[in-house]
mmCIF file with all atom_site columns, C-alpha atoms in Angstrom:
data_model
loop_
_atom_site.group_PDB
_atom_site.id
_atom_site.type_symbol
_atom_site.label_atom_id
_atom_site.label_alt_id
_atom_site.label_comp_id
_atom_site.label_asym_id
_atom_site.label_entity_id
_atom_site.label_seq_id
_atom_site.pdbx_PDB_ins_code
_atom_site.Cartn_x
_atom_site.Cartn_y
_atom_site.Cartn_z
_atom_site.occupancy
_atom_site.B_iso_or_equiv
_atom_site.pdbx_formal_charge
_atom_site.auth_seq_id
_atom_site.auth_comp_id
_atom_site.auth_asym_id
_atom_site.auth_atom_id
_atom_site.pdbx_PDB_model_num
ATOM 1   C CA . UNK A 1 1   ? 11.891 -4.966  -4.054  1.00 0.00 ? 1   UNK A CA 1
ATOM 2   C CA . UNK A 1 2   ? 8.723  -5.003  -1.363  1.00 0.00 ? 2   UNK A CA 1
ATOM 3   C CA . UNK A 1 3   ? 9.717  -4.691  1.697   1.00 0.00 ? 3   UNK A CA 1
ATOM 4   C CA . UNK A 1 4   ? 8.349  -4.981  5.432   1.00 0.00 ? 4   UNK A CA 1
ATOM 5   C CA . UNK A 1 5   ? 9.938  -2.694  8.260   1.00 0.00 ? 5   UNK A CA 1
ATOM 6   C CA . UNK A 1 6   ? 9.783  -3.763  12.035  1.00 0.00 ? 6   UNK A CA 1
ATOM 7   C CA . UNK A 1 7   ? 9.452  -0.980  13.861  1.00 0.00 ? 7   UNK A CA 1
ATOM 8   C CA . UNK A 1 8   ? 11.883 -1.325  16.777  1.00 0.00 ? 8   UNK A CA 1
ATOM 9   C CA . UNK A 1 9   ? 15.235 -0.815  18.512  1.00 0.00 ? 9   UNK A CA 1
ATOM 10  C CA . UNK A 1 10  ? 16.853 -1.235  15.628  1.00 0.00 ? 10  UNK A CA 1
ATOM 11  C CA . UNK A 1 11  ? 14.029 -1.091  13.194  1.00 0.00 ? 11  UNK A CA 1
ATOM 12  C CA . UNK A 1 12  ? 14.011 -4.482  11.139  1.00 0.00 ? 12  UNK A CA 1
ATOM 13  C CA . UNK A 1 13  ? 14.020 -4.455  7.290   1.00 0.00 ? 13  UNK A CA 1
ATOM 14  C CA . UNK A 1 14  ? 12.903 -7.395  5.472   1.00 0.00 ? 14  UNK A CA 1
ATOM 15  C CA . UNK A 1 15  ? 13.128 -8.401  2.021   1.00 0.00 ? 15  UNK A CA 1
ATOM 16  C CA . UNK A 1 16  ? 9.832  -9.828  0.738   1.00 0.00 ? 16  UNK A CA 1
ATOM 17  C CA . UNK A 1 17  ? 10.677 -12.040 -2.460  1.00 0.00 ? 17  UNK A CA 1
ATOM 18  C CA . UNK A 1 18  ? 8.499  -13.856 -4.205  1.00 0.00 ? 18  UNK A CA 1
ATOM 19  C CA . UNK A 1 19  ? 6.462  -16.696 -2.423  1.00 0.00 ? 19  UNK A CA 1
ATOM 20  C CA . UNK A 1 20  ? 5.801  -15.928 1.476   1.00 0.00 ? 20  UNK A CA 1
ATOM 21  C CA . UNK A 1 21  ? 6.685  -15.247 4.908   1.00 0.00 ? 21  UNK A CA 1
ATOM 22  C CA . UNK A 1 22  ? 5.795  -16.332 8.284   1.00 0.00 ? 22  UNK A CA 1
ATOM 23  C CA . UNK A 1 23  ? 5.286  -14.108 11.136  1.00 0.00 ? 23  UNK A CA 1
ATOM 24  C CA . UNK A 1 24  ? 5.178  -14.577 14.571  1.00 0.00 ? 24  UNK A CA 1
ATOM 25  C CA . UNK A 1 25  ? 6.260  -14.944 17.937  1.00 0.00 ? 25  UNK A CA 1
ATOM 26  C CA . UNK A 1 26  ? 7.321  -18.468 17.575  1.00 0.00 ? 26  UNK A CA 1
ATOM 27  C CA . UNK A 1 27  ? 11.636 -19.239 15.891  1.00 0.00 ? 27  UNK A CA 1
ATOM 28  C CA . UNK A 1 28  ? 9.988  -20.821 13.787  1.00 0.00 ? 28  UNK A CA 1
ATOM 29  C CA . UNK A 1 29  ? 8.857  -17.510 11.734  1.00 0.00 ? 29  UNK A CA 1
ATOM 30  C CA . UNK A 1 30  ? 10.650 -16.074 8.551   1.00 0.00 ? 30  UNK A CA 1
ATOM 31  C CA . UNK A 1 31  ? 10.110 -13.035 10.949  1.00 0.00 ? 31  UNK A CA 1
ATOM 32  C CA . UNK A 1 32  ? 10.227 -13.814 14.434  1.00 0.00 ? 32  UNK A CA 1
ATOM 33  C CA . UNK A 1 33  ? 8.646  -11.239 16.751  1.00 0.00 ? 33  UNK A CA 1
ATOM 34  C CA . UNK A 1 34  ? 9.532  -11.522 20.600  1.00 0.00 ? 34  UNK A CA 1
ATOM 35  C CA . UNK A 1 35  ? 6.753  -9.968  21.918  1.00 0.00 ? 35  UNK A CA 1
ATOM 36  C CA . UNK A 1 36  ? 3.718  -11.371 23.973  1.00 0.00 ? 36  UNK A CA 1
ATOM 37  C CA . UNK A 1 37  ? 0.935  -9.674  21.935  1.00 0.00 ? 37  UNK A CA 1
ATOM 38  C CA . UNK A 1 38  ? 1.770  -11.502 18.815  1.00 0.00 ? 38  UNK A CA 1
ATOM 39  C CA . UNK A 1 39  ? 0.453  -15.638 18.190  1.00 0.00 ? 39  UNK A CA 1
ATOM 40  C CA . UNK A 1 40  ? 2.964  -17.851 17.937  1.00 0.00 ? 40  UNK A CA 1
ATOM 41  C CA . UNK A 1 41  ? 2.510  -17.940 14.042  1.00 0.00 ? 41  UNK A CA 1
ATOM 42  C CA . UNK A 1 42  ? 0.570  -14.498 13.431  1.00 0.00 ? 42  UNK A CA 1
ATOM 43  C CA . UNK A 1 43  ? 0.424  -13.745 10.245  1.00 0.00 ? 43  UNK A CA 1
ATOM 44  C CA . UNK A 1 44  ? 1.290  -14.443 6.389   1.00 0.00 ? 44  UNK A CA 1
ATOM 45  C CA . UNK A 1 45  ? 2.453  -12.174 3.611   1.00 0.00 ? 45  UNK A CA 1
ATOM 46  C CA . UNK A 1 46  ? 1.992  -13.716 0.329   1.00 0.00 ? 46  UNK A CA 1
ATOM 47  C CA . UNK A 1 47  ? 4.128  -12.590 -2.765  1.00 0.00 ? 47  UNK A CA 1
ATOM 48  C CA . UNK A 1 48  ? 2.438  -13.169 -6.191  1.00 0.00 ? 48  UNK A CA 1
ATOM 49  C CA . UNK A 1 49  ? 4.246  -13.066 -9.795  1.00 0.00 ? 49  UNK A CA 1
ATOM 50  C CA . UNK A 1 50  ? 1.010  -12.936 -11.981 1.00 0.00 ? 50  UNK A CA 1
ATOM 51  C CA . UNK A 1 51  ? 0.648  -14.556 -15.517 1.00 0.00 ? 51  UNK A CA 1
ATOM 52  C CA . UNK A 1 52  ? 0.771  -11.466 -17.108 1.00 0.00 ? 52  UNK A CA 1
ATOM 53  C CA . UNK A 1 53  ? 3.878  -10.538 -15.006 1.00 0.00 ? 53  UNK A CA 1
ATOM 54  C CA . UNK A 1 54  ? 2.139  -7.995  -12.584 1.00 0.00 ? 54  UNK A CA 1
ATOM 55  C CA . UNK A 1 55  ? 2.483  -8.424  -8.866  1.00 0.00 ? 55  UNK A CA 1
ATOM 56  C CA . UNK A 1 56  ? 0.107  -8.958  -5.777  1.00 0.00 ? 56  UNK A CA 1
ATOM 57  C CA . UNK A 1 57  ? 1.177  -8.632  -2.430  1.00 0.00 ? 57  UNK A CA 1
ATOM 58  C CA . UNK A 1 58  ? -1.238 -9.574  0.538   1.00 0.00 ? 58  UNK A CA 1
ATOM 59  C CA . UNK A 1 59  ? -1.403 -10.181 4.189   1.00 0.00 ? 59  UNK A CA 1
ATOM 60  C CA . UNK A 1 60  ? -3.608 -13.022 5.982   1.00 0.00 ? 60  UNK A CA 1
ATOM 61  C CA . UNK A 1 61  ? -3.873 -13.110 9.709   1.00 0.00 ? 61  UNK A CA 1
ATOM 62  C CA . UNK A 1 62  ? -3.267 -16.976 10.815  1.00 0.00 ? 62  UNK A CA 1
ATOM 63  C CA . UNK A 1 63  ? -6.016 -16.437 13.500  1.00 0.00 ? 63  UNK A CA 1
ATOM 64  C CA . UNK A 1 64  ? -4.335 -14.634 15.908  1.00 0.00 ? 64  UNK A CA 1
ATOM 65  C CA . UNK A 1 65  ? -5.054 -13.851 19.597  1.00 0.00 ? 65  UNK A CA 1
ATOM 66  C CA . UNK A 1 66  ? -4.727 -10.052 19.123  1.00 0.00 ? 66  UNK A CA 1
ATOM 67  C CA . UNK A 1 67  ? -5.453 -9.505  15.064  1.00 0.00 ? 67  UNK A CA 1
ATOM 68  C CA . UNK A 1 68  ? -3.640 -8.222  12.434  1.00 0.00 ? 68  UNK A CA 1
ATOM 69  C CA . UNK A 1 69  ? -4.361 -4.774  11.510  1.00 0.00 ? 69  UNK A CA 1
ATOM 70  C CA . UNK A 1 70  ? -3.586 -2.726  8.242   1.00 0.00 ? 70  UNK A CA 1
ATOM 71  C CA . UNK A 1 71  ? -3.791 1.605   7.979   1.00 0.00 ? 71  UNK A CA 1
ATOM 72  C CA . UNK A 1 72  ? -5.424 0.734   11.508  1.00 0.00 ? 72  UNK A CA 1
ATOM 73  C CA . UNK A 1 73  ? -8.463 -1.815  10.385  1.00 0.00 ? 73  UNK A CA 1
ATOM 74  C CA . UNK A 1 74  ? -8.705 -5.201  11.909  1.00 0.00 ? 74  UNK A CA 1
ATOM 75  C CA . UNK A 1 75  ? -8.199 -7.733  8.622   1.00 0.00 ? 75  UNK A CA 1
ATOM 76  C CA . UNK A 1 76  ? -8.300 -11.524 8.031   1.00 0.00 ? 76  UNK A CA 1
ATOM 77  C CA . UNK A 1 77  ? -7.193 -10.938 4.653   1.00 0.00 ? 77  UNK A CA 1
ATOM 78  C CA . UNK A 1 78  ? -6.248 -7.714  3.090   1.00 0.00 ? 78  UNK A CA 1
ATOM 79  C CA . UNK A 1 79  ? -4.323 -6.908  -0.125  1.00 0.00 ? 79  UNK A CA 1
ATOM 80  C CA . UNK A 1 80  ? -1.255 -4.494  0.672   1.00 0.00 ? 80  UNK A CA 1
ATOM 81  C CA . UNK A 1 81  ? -0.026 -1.409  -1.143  1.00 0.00 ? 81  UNK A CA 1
ATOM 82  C CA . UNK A 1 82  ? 3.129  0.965   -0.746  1.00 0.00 ? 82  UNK A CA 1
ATOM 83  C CA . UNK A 1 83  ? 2.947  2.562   2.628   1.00 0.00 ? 83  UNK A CA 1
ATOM 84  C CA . UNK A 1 84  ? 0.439  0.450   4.355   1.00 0.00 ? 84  UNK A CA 1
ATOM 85  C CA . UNK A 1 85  ? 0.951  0.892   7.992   1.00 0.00 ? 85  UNK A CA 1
ATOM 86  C CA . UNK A 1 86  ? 0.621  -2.993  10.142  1.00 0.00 ? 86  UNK A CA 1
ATOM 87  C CA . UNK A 1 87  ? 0.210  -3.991  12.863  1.00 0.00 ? 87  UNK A CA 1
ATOM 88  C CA . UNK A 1 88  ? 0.565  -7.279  14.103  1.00 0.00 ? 88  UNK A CA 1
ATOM 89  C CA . UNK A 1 89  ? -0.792 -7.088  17.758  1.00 0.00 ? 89  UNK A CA 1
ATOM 90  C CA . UNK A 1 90  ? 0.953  -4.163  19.540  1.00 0.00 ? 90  UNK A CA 1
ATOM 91  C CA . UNK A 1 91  ? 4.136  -4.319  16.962  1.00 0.00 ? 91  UNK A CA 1
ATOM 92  C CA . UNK A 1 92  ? 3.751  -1.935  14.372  1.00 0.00 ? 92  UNK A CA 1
ATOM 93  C CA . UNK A 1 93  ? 5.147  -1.819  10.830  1.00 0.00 ? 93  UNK A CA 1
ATOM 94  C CA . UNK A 1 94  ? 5.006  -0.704  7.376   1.00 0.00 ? 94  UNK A CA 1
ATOM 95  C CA . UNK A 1 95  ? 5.234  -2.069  3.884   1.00 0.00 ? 95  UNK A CA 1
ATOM 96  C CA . UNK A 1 96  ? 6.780  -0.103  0.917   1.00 0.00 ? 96  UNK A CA 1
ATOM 97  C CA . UNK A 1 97  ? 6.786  -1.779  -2.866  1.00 0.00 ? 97  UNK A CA 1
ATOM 98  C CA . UNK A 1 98  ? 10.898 -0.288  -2.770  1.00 0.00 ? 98  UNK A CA 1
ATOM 99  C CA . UNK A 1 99  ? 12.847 -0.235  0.311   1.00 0.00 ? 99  UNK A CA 1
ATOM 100 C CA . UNK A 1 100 ? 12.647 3.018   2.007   1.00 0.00 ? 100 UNK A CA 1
ATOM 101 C CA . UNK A 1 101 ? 16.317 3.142   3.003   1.00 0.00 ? 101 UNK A CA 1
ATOM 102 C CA . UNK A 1 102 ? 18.997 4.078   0.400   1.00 0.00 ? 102 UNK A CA 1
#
């Protein structure tokens, strides 16, 4: 299952299921991020189950203060792939198509 890591102390581990997820600094947020360099609602990640049964996963920045950034380019939009290392202002994370941790 796609997953999104927090990096942290702990580092966060979220589920990504199909459909999307909010995130930013406001408790609003699927993923709520308390930390001044993130917009009160950041960022979107966008799950997509395909007609033909293949998947898309993408982020969208929501017009944030201090951008959303993925493998370390600024993005508005930007489709996502196992690994990809984010950034949403100064937090970083990571996305992986099956959950790192076993």
């Amino acid at each position: 299952m796609p997953t999104l890591i927090i990096y942290g102390e702990p580092p966060e581990e979220i589920q990504i299921n199909k459909g999307s997820i909010s995130i930013g600094r406001g408790p609003e947020n699927a993923v709520a991020l308390k930390d001044m360099s993130v917009s009160k609602r950041h960022a979107l990640i966008t799950y997509q189950i395909l007609p033909n049964g293949s998947t898309r996963m993408q982020v969208a920045d929501l017009h944030s203060t201090n951008g959303t950034y993925v493998n370390g380019k600024k993005v508005s939009y930007s489709p996502l792939s196992d690994g990809d290392q984010l950034m949403f202002g100064s937090v970083a994370g990571a996305f992986y198509t099956k959950s790192p941790v076993t």
